[in-house]
Amino acid sequence: MLHIPPEDVEFIRDSCGPEVVDGLLGLDGEGYRWSELCLRRPLWTVPGSSYTGAVLMAVLVAPSPRQLVMKVVPAGAPGREASVHAEALDAVPEFAKLHLVGRPYQPLDLPDGRTVMFQEVAGGSLADVVPVGSLGRDEQSQVIGTVVRGLLAEWNATALRTATPVQVTVPEFLRRELGDVWREGGSLQAFGRDLDIFDPSPPWLYSDGMRLPNPYLLVKGGHPALPDPTVPVLRGLGHGDLHLDNVLVPKSEKVVQPHAYRLIDLCTFSERADLGRDVATLLLSVLVPHVNHRNELPPDQRHALLRFVVDPDVSHRADIVPGAAAQVTAVRNTARQVMRDWGDPWDLQFLLSLTAAALRFTTYSGISEAGRTWFARLAAHACGEVLARTREKEGTARPPVREPGRDSFTVPGFGHADPAPHDRSAGFVPNQGPKRPEWQRETGVRDDRTVVGFGPDHTVVSVDSEGGIRRWTVSGEPLPGAGGHAPRQQLGHQSLVASLTHSVVVARPKELEIVHFPQRGGALRPPPVPLRNGDHFLVTSGGDVFATHDGNYLTVRNCQDGAPIEALPCPPSMAASAVSIDASVVAMARSREVYIHRRGREPLRKTVANSIPHARSRIMRLALPDPGLQLAVSPSGSHVGCVTFEEVVVWSTDDGREVYRRKLTDREAREALGAKWVRLVCTETGTLFWLRRGRLSVPTAASGTQLPQFETCADVALSRDGRLIALLSTEGRLEVWEL
């Protein structure tokens, strides 16, 4: 009869219940010839460490003396682990001997449905064998590259030689991969509802300046606005849940031995698994520490990491959180090298595997809301890349994947973007103004054409008339900048500071210069973006994206390389234009008509009064050219403001209401005549700031209240979230205020 020390009996009973003790004491089968079983001292236990709720502890048995891991597996679906583990061991015995954990004894079935398994100790040691998740980044990169190669080139060598691709639609693939977390309103659907992007579900979402398909609707399938492409898929042996803590690796003399890795917890093993699932799961588990912050990554880092995972570009590396690029490369490049004969179809399958894995990660309770929101974004980016790559093959017109819009992942009460400083439901506020100074400093540049703007994380940037760039942190500490050069800017304020990436756009004759500032330092200057003619000008608003116009079309462009995203026809004799931070609202105007384009909704057309002072008779109007005007759009696109030579008007874009209108005083109208470098800025509450002749006023207040200022103002800018305002004088004094 098996002898277990009384203190160990008590511990096992307390940890696992009396049924386990009774089962152990009753062991008398032919496979068990033990007379002694005791817990290893000091105790090695990991109660509840598995997501299945299994309890693990190290035991010593004899004869013959042996150290084992005893695993008590719960009843239900996890109870299949014993039989599935056996299938994994038998599938490729050579691989199993080197990289799986053996099962030297048959499992013990308990009356309550649970199973007790006895497994070999991975690598023969519980002290010198560690989970890969506990290693440093450099050691992790070594191991995960080796594991990915082993999964595909060794474990699946035979499967790949004999495999025939299976043609499946994207929804079929995703539903098969997601299984129970999707079916019957599972935890995945619940998280989509929290995000306000599932049930009801818009077919297209907006994230980081890009228009992407809703991954939840792709899982459902059959939506008339979304395609259901068919893709070839390779299947073979798969672990099923290969996160970093399910890979163990030994150390010899404290040095990691990557080729001696072992895979544990094989309860989700399958002989017909998606070959990309383990690779994608391993990759995303590597990224959890990078994205699992209480607050979201800064927009430039978040966007760069998302794009580097789904469509790697060397330009993304500069903005990626430290260490993440090497880890992503270790997984992606190794898998691509092993699967090079399959090539493009493998890339497509891996993007689908990333989509499914990212959606699964949104259901894990151990990941913060910020992390789960990042994985939801990743799912949208990955399936967007799938649709982009299958569009031409199907020969049908699809909406462009790259298109800006309001961020779908920052909804009230969820997500981690900074909330708007004012409740939009409060309506129009005519005289919002600077409240509290944040900081001020001398820039050293005296230039009446200098532009100021806010970059990511409220960094502040000035650009002089020759493109010289100076940058500061939100607290006023200097950051690396770049020198300028001739020729000067085309016309007035013709520079723009990007809000998602540390980039600046400068308009020069017939071309655009884009300068990037990577985190490692220095300035990157890609080749200039050519424009068709010298009459193509920069629209000095936006930020997530930017826009140019040539009198015929207003073109929205990507801040990374200036590539066109969409084009809108300009009205005849266009006098002014402005776009919201993401170009979801675009305003263009003739002398007396304003056209407001709202993405996904009907456009608005408004009329305004406009004539030059002292020339307002009908006869004089006919003799003079049509006067110009100024337009401004609030950062989110909630309001559009207009100042003509006669009046000030503000509209709400949600319902098209006119929320403010007044006639200009004669003095205001006269001061606008011939004023150089006029700038109009609109806040989220609809307050307008009007810069002309170096003086800043609030035209939406009675008689156009002028703000107190010590020097002539060269430029004014709002931060992306509308919380801060920057004022830059012609003498080089920079002030940042809270609104």
XYZ file of C-alpha atoms in Angstrom:
739
model
C 0.000 0.000 0.000
C 1.208 3.535 -0.836
C 2.552 5.485 2.123
C 2.133 9.291 2.213
C 3.464 11.262 5.221
C 0.615 12.612 7.387
C 1.642 16.258 6.906
C 1.586 15.769 3.114
C -1.810 14.077 3.274
C -3.145 17.103 5.110
C -1.640 19.533 2.594
C -2.991 17.627 -0.429
C -6.416 17.358 1.190
C -6.497 21.106 1.879
C -5.281 21.985 -1.634
C -7.207 19.472 -3.712
C -9.845 17.828 -1.528
C -10.161 14.382 0.074
C -10.983 12.685 -3.266
C -7.400 13.187 -4.456
C -5.950 11.727 -1.249
C -8.299 8.733 -1.431
C -7.399 8.181 -5.076
C -3.661 8.263 -4.354
C -3.901 5.919 -1.377
C -5.866 3.476 -3.516
C -3.228 3.241 -6.251
C -2.517 -0.424 -6.774
C -2.625 -0.819 -10.530
C 0.071 -2.498 -12.542
C 1.475 0.790 -13.747
C 2.126 2.123 -10.267
C 4.647 0.210 -8.193
C 5.293 2.882 -5.647
C 5.508 2.301 -1.954
C 6.328 5.928 -1.087
C 4.931 9.262 -2.258
C 5.750 12.584 -0.611
C 5.776 16.237 -1.488
C 9.103 17.701 -2.450
C 10.610 19.865 0.285
C 10.774 22.826 0.251
C 7.289 22.765 -1.176
C 6.950 23.455 -4.904
C 3.318 24.154 -5.662
C 1.546 26.321 -8.187
C -2.106 26.154 -7.142
C -4.457 27.553 -9.742
C -1.611 28.629 -12.036
C -3.246 27.212 -15.137
C -6.107 29.127 -16.752
C -8.039 25.838 -16.519
C -7.857 25.932 -12.713
C -5.503 22.933 -12.464
C -3.425 22.469 -9.303
C 0.229 21.487 -9.671
C 2.726 20.257 -7.082
C 6.056 18.456 -7.145
C 6.178 14.937 -5.645
C 8.882 12.335 -5.009
C 7.965 8.673 -5.588
C 9.778 5.373 -5.099
C 10.665 2.795 -6.156
C 12.361 3.583 -8.471
C 13.083 7.055 -7.058
C 11.739 9.766 -9.292
C 10.714 13.436 -9.188
C 7.366 14.175 -10.888
C 4.870 16.970 -11.299
C 1.415 15.927 -10.094
C -1.318 17.871 -11.848
C -4.953 17.747 -10.720
C -7.072 18.688 -13.748
C -10.672 19.936 -13.257
C -13.659 18.108 -14.696
C -15.281 19.169 -17.969
C -13.458 20.216 -21.133
C -10.062 20.533 -19.388
C -10.464 16.927 -18.308
C -9.507 15.879 -21.843
C -5.958 17.028 -21.171
C -4.698 13.560 -20.306
C -5.852 12.000 -23.582
C -4.846 15.041 -25.639
C -1.412 15.033 -24.018
C -0.986 11.416 -25.089
C -1.921 12.336 -28.676
C 0.699 15.090 -28.663
C 3.386 12.727 -27.413
C 2.557 10.172 -30.104
C 2.303 12.627 -33.017
C 6.063 13.174 -33.538
C 7.960 11.060 -30.952
C 11.382 12.548 -31.814
C 10.135 16.090 -31.198
C 8.179 15.021 -28.112
C 11.267 13.470 -26.536
C 13.209 16.727 -26.903
C 10.582 19.412 -26.439
C 7.464 18.077 -24.712
C 6.969 16.819 -21.184
C 6.651 13.043 -20.899
C 3.846 11.257 -19.086
C 5.495 8.130 -17.582
C 2.356 6.948 -15.770
C -1.279 6.600 -16.720
C -3.618 9.302 -15.372
C -5.816 8.591 -12.382
C -9.525 9.243 -12.967
C -11.427 10.423 -9.888
C -15.142 9.771 -9.182
C -15.930 13.498 -9.275
C -14.735 13.785 -12.903
C -11.321 15.237 -12.189
C -8.090 13.676 -13.416
C -4.715 13.349 -11.699
C -1.787 13.375 -14.139
C 1.848 12.520 -13.426
C 4.309 14.321 -15.694
C 8.060 14.390 -16.031
C 9.828 17.477 -14.720
C 10.753 19.566 -17.774
C 14.521 19.487 -18.156
C 14.853 17.427 -15.010
C 14.930 20.441 -12.681
C 12.459 22.722 -10.988
C 15.240 25.119 -9.975
C 17.203 25.586 -13.202
C 14.268 25.480 -15.640
C 12.261 28.695 -15.912
C 9.291 30.008 -17.942
C 10.345 32.166 -20.880
C 8.146 34.957 -19.511
C 10.591 35.385 -16.609
C 13.572 36.024 -18.897
C 14.925 39.364 -20.029
C 14.053 40.701 -23.479
C 17.306 39.635 -25.167
C 17.039 36.097 -23.791
C 13.365 35.955 -24.765
C 14.202 36.916 -28.349
C 16.721 34.060 -28.565
C 14.264 31.491 -27.230
C 11.119 32.515 -29.110
C 12.940 32.485 -32.454
C 14.137 28.946 -31.698
C 10.644 27.867 -30.593
C 8.980 29.238 -33.740
C 11.489 27.405 -35.923
C 10.911 24.208 -33.959
C 7.123 24.462 -34.226
C 7.102 24.829 -38.004
C 10.292 23.164 -39.275
C 10.518 20.249 -36.817
C 7.176 19.468 -35.189
C 5.305 20.091 -38.458
C 7.956 18.914 -40.933
C 5.906 15.896 -42.021
C 2.627 17.824 -41.954
C 4.067 20.488 -44.263
C 5.410 17.924 -46.731
C 1.969 16.331 -47.096
C -0.325 19.309 -46.435
C -2.990 20.465 -48.874
C -4.322 24.007 -48.341
C -7.934 24.295 -47.220
C -9.951 27.098 -48.826
C -11.985 28.906 -46.163
C -13.695 32.271 -45.902
C -12.433 34.792 -43.391
C -15.539 34.432 -41.135
C -15.209 30.616 -41.171
C -11.564 30.840 -40.182
C -12.181 33.313 -37.349
C -15.188 31.476 -35.883
C -13.270 28.177 -35.872
C -10.320 29.788 -34.114
C -12.370 31.665 -31.526
C -14.653 28.788 -30.583
C -16.378 29.181 -27.218
C -15.259 32.761 -26.556
C -17.413 33.770 -29.536
C -20.354 31.375 -29.405
C -23.523 32.166 -27.489
C -22.595 35.730 -26.605
C -19.271 34.761 -25.020
C -16.744 37.027 -23.335
C -15.459 38.272 -26.697
C -18.841 39.693 -27.687
C -19.222 41.251 -24.227
C -15.980 43.180 -24.657
C -17.084 44.399 -28.091
C -20.228 45.798 -26.507
C -18.107 47.592 -23.893
C -16.250 49.253 -26.757
C -19.527 50.278 -28.453
C -18.415 48.598 -31.680
C -20.544 45.440 -31.443
C -24.311 45.093 -31.529
C -25.036 47.584 -33.014
C -21.872 47.437 -35.075
C -20.568 49.944 -37.634
C -18.938 48.116 -40.564
C -15.927 50.437 -40.542
C -13.892 51.647 -37.573
C -11.311 54.400 -37.253
C -8.030 53.969 -35.410
C -4.841 56.030 -35.462
C -5.817 57.911 -38.615
C -6.871 54.801 -40.547
C -10.181 53.394 -41.734
C -10.427 49.690 -40.861
C -13.039 46.920 -41.004
C -14.898 46.018 -37.821
C -13.361 42.650 -36.798
C -16.479 41.637 -34.879
C -18.568 41.861 -38.040
C -15.960 39.875 -39.967
C -16.331 37.086 -37.409
C -20.105 37.186 -37.874
C -19.805 37.277 -41.661
C -22.404 38.164 -44.260
C -22.431 41.935 -43.725
C -23.305 43.697 -47.011
C -20.683 46.431 -46.467
C -17.809 44.013 -45.810
C -16.288 41.393 -48.102
C -15.919 37.706 -47.182
C -12.759 36.757 -49.079
C -11.655 33.139 -49.343
C -8.080 32.341 -48.347
C -5.928 29.183 -48.449
C -5.059 27.842 -44.983
C -2.489 25.263 -43.905
C -3.235 23.094 -40.882
C -1.087 20.818 -38.791
C 0.039 20.150 -35.226
C -0.589 22.960 -32.770
C -0.208 23.541 -29.048
C -3.202 25.885 -29.044
C -2.269 28.153 -26.129
C 1.439 28.847 -26.530
C 2.031 31.894 -24.354
C 5.410 32.629 -22.761
C 4.668 30.811 -19.493
C 3.855 27.612 -21.385
C 7.415 27.465 -22.699
C 10.100 26.367 -20.218
C 13.818 26.663 -20.849
C 16.784 25.397 -18.770
C 19.809 27.373 -17.672
C 23.299 25.905 -17.532
C 25.703 27.869 -15.374
C 23.045 30.606 -15.415
C 23.112 30.758 -19.229
C 19.832 30.104 -21.078
C 19.818 27.050 -23.361
C 17.297 28.030 -26.098
C 17.403 24.694 -27.977
C 16.421 22.748 -24.852
C 12.982 24.382 -24.524
C 9.941 22.372 -23.405
C 6.257 23.023 -24.129
C 3.804 22.393 -21.292
C 0.012 22.515 -20.741
C -1.045 20.653 -23.881
C -4.776 20.488 -23.108
C -5.561 22.501 -26.277
C -3.348 20.430 -28.595
C -4.817 19.645 -32.011
C -3.628 17.671 -35.010
C -5.658 19.966 -37.317
C -4.701 23.358 -35.932
C -4.192 26.583 -37.841
C -0.410 26.655 -38.304
C -0.313 30.370 -37.557
C -2.097 30.178 -34.208
C 0.872 29.206 -32.020
C 3.142 31.729 -33.732
C 0.582 34.546 -33.341
C -0.189 33.657 -29.711
C 3.503 33.588 -28.842
C 4.022 36.960 -30.517
C 1.125 38.637 -28.710
C 2.143 37.220 -25.327
C 5.555 38.834 -25.907
C 3.834 42.192 -26.440
C 1.622 42.082 -23.325
C 4.186 43.806 -21.044
C 4.624 46.568 -23.623
C 0.917 47.383 -23.967
C -0.465 46.342 -20.573
C -0.195 49.807 -19.040
C -2.838 51.557 -17.018
C -2.844 54.306 -19.637
C -2.559 53.740 -23.356
C 0.716 54.088 -25.161
C 1.303 57.555 -26.631
C -0.375 57.732 -30.062
C 2.857 57.646 -32.065
C 4.192 54.578 -30.211
C 0.830 52.831 -30.343
C 0.428 53.392 -34.073
C 4.025 52.389 -34.871
C 3.764 49.147 -32.879
C 0.401 48.222 -34.426
C 1.688 48.753 -37.941
C 5.020 47.031 -37.263
C 3.174 43.897 -36.158
C 0.865 43.709 -39.191
C 2.941 45.366 -41.940
C 6.548 45.942 -40.783
C 8.301 49.059 -42.017
C 11.746 50.173 -40.914
C 10.401 53.677 -40.264
C 8.221 52.277 -37.455
C 11.202 51.139 -35.391
C 12.073 54.643 -34.233
C 8.798 55.019 -32.333
C 8.387 51.474 -30.985
C 8.747 50.881 -27.249
C 12.256 49.596 -26.415
C 12.849 45.919 -27.103
C 9.526 45.249 -28.815
C 10.880 45.514 -32.369
C 13.503 42.797 -31.807
C 10.914 40.463 -30.288
C 8.407 41.005 -33.098
C 11.159 40.422 -35.647
C 12.315 37.231 -33.916
C 8.845 35.727 -34.323
C 7.759 37.103 -37.704
C 11.020 36.754 -39.602
C 11.726 33.252 -38.330
C 8.266 32.055 -39.317
C 8.517 33.764 -42.713
C 11.899 32.152 -43.367
C 10.642 28.665 -42.526
C 7.502 29.194 -44.636
C 9.271 30.966 -47.529
C 8.151 28.360 -50.085
C 4.518 29.163 -49.219
C 5.297 32.902 -49.190
C 2.393 35.298 -49.702
C -0.369 32.838 -48.707
C 1.471 32.287 -45.413
C 1.561 36.057 -44.795
C -2.185 36.196 -45.379
C -2.863 33.254 -43.054
C -0.643 34.745 -40.370
C -2.585 38.032 -40.506
C -5.792 36.067 -39.932
C -4.115 34.200 -37.072
C -3.133 37.568 -35.577
C -6.734 38.770 -35.894
C -8.097 35.751 -34.040
C -5.358 35.792 -31.394
C -5.795 39.525 -30.769
C -9.539 39.057 -30.266
C -8.869 36.179 -27.833
C -6.476 38.399 -25.862
C -9.292 40.939 -25.328
C -11.020 38.294 -23.176
C -8.127 37.652 -20.765
C -8.798 39.059 -17.304
C -5.077 39.320 -16.532
C -4.686 42.064 -19.151
C -5.618 45.661 -18.341
C -8.356 47.552 -20.175
C -5.663 49.570 -21.941
C -3.999 46.347 -23.092
C -7.236 44.726 -24.214
C -8.203 47.879 -26.119
C -4.811 47.773 -27.870
C -5.463 44.154 -28.897
C -8.897 45.154 -30.235
C -7.162 47.811 -32.344
C -4.654 45.208 -33.519
C -7.469 42.898 -34.637
C -8.912 45.733 -36.750
C -5.500 46.560 -38.249
C -4.726 42.901 -39.027
C -8.031 42.106 -40.721
C -7.834 45.456 -42.522
C -4.525 44.323 -43.978
C -6.168 41.020 -45.027
C -8.887 42.854 -46.940
C -6.343 45.186 -48.500
C -4.260 42.256 -49.758
C -7.229 40.291 -51.115
C -8.982 43.246 -52.755
C -7.167 43.203 -56.099
C -7.257 39.425 -56.348
C -11.038 39.461 -56.227
C -11.174 42.113 -58.945
C -13.854 44.138 -57.189
C -13.766 47.714 -55.988
C -13.390 48.054 -52.241
C -13.298 51.189 -50.105
C -9.712 52.210 -49.324
C -8.348 50.765 -46.110
C -6.347 53.884 -45.299
C -8.762 56.651 -44.420
C -9.008 58.902 -41.350
C -11.940 59.287 -39.008
C -12.876 59.753 -35.369
C -11.226 57.144 -33.169
C -13.672 54.269 -32.618
C -11.761 52.936 -29.615
C -12.064 55.968 -27.347
C -15.691 56.045 -26.241
C -17.035 57.736 -23.092
C -16.406 55.611 -20.030
C -13.983 53.300 -21.790
C -10.618 53.394 -23.468
C -7.753 55.525 -22.300
C -7.549 58.592 -24.480
C -7.712 61.894 -22.660
C -11.339 62.949 -22.306
C -12.464 66.158 -23.930
C -11.992 69.110 -21.584
C -15.619 70.154 -21.906
C -18.838 68.208 -22.057
C -20.025 68.609 -25.636
C -23.597 68.174 -24.458
C -23.160 71.527 -22.690
C -23.303 73.189 -26.110
C -21.680 76.319 -27.472
C -19.437 78.422 -25.194
C -18.776 81.828 -26.808
C -15.838 83.083 -24.741
C -13.716 80.193 -23.549
C -10.204 81.511 -22.995
C -6.809 80.790 -21.457
C -7.150 80.106 -17.733
C -3.786 79.137 -16.287
C -0.234 79.458 -17.672
C 1.590 76.135 -18.008
C 5.026 77.434 -19.033
C 6.806 79.987 -21.171
C 10.243 80.361 -22.725
C 12.222 82.238 -25.360
C 12.694 80.297 -28.588
C 15.424 82.537 -29.961
C 13.633 82.912 -33.318
C 12.193 86.243 -34.442
C 10.044 85.512 -37.467
C 6.505 86.671 -38.228
C 5.878 83.493 -40.270
C 6.801 81.033 -37.498
C 4.179 78.355 -36.896
C 3.458 76.664 -33.548
C 1.765 73.296 -32.988
C 1.346 70.405 -30.580
C 2.887 67.001 -31.301
C 2.221 63.678 -29.519
C 2.073 63.834 -25.699
C 1.550 67.607 -25.846
C 5.056 68.227 -27.111
C 5.246 71.753 -28.512
C 6.883 72.500 -31.856
C 7.734 75.709 -33.704
C 8.594 75.881 -37.416
C 10.131 79.054 -38.839
C 9.658 80.364 -42.380
C 12.654 78.377 -43.703
C 11.543 75.121 -42.083
C 13.785 75.321 -39.009
C 12.205 73.169 -36.295
C 12.413 73.579 -32.505
C 10.727 71.208 -30.049
C 9.933 71.063 -26.324
C 8.305 68.673 -23.873
C 5.000 69.566 -22.245
C 6.990 70.910 -19.268
C 9.168 73.135 -21.462
C 12.316 71.007 -21.652
C 14.042 71.223 -25.075
C 13.978 68.263 -27.489
C 16.087 67.637 -30.611
C 15.065 69.790 -33.568
C 16.304 70.392 -37.109
C 17.700 73.275 -39.130
C 15.881 74.927 -41.999
C 17.000 75.961 -45.453
C 15.911 78.082 -48.380
C 13.609 78.460 -50.170
C 11.173 79.926 -47.689
C 7.670 78.593 -47.305
C 5.260 79.175 -50.134
C 2.848 81.537 -48.458
C 2.268 82.731 -44.907
C 1.756 79.987 -42.371
C 2.555 76.947 -44.481
C 3.747 74.370 -41.949
C 1.890 71.751 -39.930
C 2.830 69.762 -36.819
C 1.599 66.140 -36.810
C -0.257 64.957 -33.705
C 0.197 61.161 -33.889
C 3.857 60.982 -34.890
C 6.790 63.255 -34.143
C 6.698 64.769 -37.623
C 6.477 68.170 -39.284
C 5.167 69.047 -42.766
C 6.591 72.098 -44.540
C 5.176 73.373 -47.845
C 7.751 74.567 -50.369
C 7.261 75.541 -54.023
C 5.821 72.520 -55.851
C 6.692 70.045 -53.064
C 6.131 69.070 -49.451
C 8.966 68.390 -47.041
C 8.197 65.911 -44.223
C 10.641 65.663 -41.302
C 10.428 62.823 -38.737
C 12.013 62.800 -35.275
C 12.657 59.202 -34.125
C 13.044 58.470 -30.408
C 16.671 57.518 -30.845
C 17.457 61.105 -31.871
C 18.229 63.001 -35.028
C 15.919 63.970 -37.855
C 14.847 61.853 -40.820
C 14.056 63.629 -44.084
C 12.428 61.321 -46.656
C 12.421 62.479 -50.289
C 10.115 65.490 -50.802
C 6.542 64.834 -51.901
C 6.092 66.448 -55.349
C 2.983 68.522 -56.034
C 1.508 69.043 -59.463
C 1.962 72.795 -59.569
C 2.901 75.789 -57.487
C -0.736 76.558 -56.698
C -1.098 73.445 -54.534
C -1.140 74.631 -50.924
C -1.073 73.119 -47.455
C -4.267 73.273 -45.391
C -2.977 74.514 -42.027
C -5.211 72.383 -39.833
C -5.475 68.677 -39.089
C -2.789 66.731 -37.251
C -3.514 63.004 -37.378
C -3.468 63.572 -41.127
C -2.947 66.674 -43.236
C -4.444 68.098 -46.415
C -3.444 70.067 -49.484
C -5.548 71.724 -52.178
C -4.989 72.937 -55.727
C -8.289 74.696 -56.360
C -9.788 71.573 -57.924
C -9.417 68.966 -55.180
C -8.646 68.963 -51.494
C -6.458 65.900 -50.863
C -6.160 64.310 -47.417
C -2.699 62.821 -46.887
C -0.787 60.538 -44.547
C 1.709 62.282 -42.245
C 4.254 59.470 -42.676
C 4.941 59.874 -46.378
C 2.372 62.322 -47.763
C 0.531 59.555 -49.606
C -3.023 60.544 -50.662
C -5.835 59.012 -48.629
C -8.914 60.612 -50.143
C -9.781 63.578 -52.359
C -12.784 65.910 -52.182
C -13.801 68.275 -55.009
C -13.310 71.950 -54.175
C -16.100 74.459 -54.783
C -15.482 76.950 -57.622
C -13.301 79.903 -56.623
C -12.492 78.355 -53.256
C -11.514 81.039 -50.738
C -10.668 79.008 -47.605
C -10.479 75.484 -46.193
C -9.961 73.732 -42.846
C -10.090 70.142 -41.584
C -10.593 68.509 -38.192
C -7.697 66.738 -36.523
C -8.520 63.486 -38.375
C -10.224 64.996 -41.462
C -13.572 63.443 -40.544
C -14.974 66.972 -40.969
C -13.736 69.136 -43.855
C -14.895 72.716 -44.414
C -14.400 74.572 -47.712
C -15.827 77.932 -48.693
C -16.409 80.356 -51.497
C -16.824 84.028 -50.678
C -20.386 83.625 -49.384
C -20.968 79.856 -49.177
C -19.521 77.302 -46.774
C -19.530 73.569 -47.575
C -19.093 71.172 -44.627
C -18.283 67.545 -45.438
C -19.046 65.098 -42.610
C -17.776 61.582 -43.168
C -20.637 59.097 -43.236
C -23.320 61.814 -43.187
C -24.922 64.251 -45.575
C -22.827 67.367 -46.297
C -23.976 70.771 -45.072
C -24.186 73.950 -47.170
C -24.360 77.327 -45.406
C -24.517 80.931 -46.604
C -22.759 83.925 -45.038
C -22.753 87.690 -45.592
C -19.451 88.993 -46.915
C -18.438 92.317 -48.453
C -15.532 94.712 -48.096
C -16.038 97.671 -45.698
C -16.888 101.025 -47.271
C -17.716 99.178 -50.506
C -20.976 97.538 -49.615
C -23.269 99.187 -52.117
C -24.611 96.994 -54.881
C -22.688 98.929 -57.515
C -19.377 98.671 -55.687
C -19.908 94.984 -55.046
C -20.244 94.353 -58.760
C -17.068 96.303 -59.479
C -14.851 94.554 -56.880
C -13.700 90.939 -56.704
C -15.323 88.659 -54.186
C -13.710 89.053 -50.758
C -12.126 86.158 -48.888
C -12.906 84.728 -45.466
C -11.444 82.445 -42.792
C -12.552 78.983 -41.686
C -11.758 76.851 -38.641
C -12.809 73.366 -37.513
C -12.521 72.194 -33.898
C -10.104 69.298 -33.264
C -12.796 66.610 -33.158
C -14.947 68.296 -35.805
C -17.758 69.229 -33.414
C -17.908 72.857 -34.606
C -17.064 74.859 -37.712
C -16.408 78.593 -37.433
C -16.292 81.256 -40.127
C -15.235 84.915 -40.082
C -15.974 87.073 -43.124
C -15.564 90.853 -43.593
C -19.129 91.236 -42.294
C -19.895 88.590 -39.682
C -18.898 85.721 -37.431
C -20.803 82.425 -37.643
C -20.396 79.093 -35.815
C -22.227 75.866 -36.665
C -22.551 72.589 -34.779
C -21.685 69.725 -37.130
C -23.698 67.141 -35.172
C -27.028 68.566 -36.299
C -26.019 71.467 -38.576
C -27.443 74.101 -36.206
C -26.200 77.661 -36.311
C -25.089 78.247 -32.712
C -23.701 81.776 -33.092
C -23.880 84.697 -35.512
C -23.068 88.389 -35.138
C -22.049 91.294 -37.339
C -18.453 92.512 -37.135
C -17.848 96.019 -35.896
C -16.450 98.455 -38.448
C -13.119 98.372 -36.621
C -12.912 94.578 -36.796
C -13.692 94.612 -40.509
C -11.124 97.333 -41.238
C -8.405 95.551 -39.237
C -8.928 92.417 -41.293
C -8.231 94.254 -44.564
C -4.791 93.393 -45.863
C -3.817 91.543 -42.679
C -0.979 89.087 -43.262
C -0.902 85.518 -42.007
C -4.454 85.503 -40.640
C -5.258 82.483 -38.461
C -8.655 81.301 -37.155
C -8.818 78.556 -34.503
C -11.936 76.808 -33.147
C -12.169 75.051 -29.756
C -14.329 72.032 -28.943
C -16.962 74.333 -27.437
C -17.115 76.518 -30.565
C -15.147 79.478 -29.201
C -13.111 81.127 -31.968
C -9.649 82.653 -31.634
C -8.846 85.123 -34.421
C -5.283 86.218 -35.120
C -4.822 89.252 -37.411
C -2.198 91.990 -37.472
C -0.462 90.234 -34.582
C -3.414 90.638 -32.195
C -5.428 87.708 -30.848
C -9.123 88.180 -30.168
C -12.223 86.105 -29.426
C -14.673 87.082 -32.194
C -17.452 84.935 -30.700
C -17.565 87.280 -27.686
C -19.367 90.612 -27.863
C -17.442 93.148 -29.989
C -14.615 90.660 -30.489
C -12.847 90.757 -27.115
C -9.081 91.102 -27.508
C -6.918 88.944 -25.255
C -4.207 90.628 -23.162
C -0.773 90.063 -24.711
C 2.639 91.628 -24.213
C 4.014 91.127 -27.717
C 2.792 90.822 -31.286
C 1.504 87.304 -31.855
C 2.837 85.254 -34.774
C 0.724 82.119 -34.377
C -1.712 80.245 -32.134
C -2.503 76.508 -31.849
C -4.711 74.099 -29.900
C -3.607 70.721 -28.582
C -5.169 67.573 -30.029
C -7.475 67.119 -27.025
C -8.379 70.820 -26.884
C -6.991 71.268 -23.356
C -4.019 73.537 -24.112
C -3.389 76.580 -26.264
C 0.039 77.768 -27.435
C 0.840 81.390 -28.286
C 4.012 82.317 -30.180
C 5.128 85.934 -30.578
C 7.048 87.451 -33.479
C 9.884 88.080 -30.984
C 10.158 84.343 -30.249
C 8.316 84.150 -26.915
C 6.370 80.874 -26.547
C 3.576 80.524 -23.984
C 1.438 77.465 -23.248
C -1.831 77.937 -21.360
C -4.567 75.660 -20.078
C -8.004 76.361 -21.547
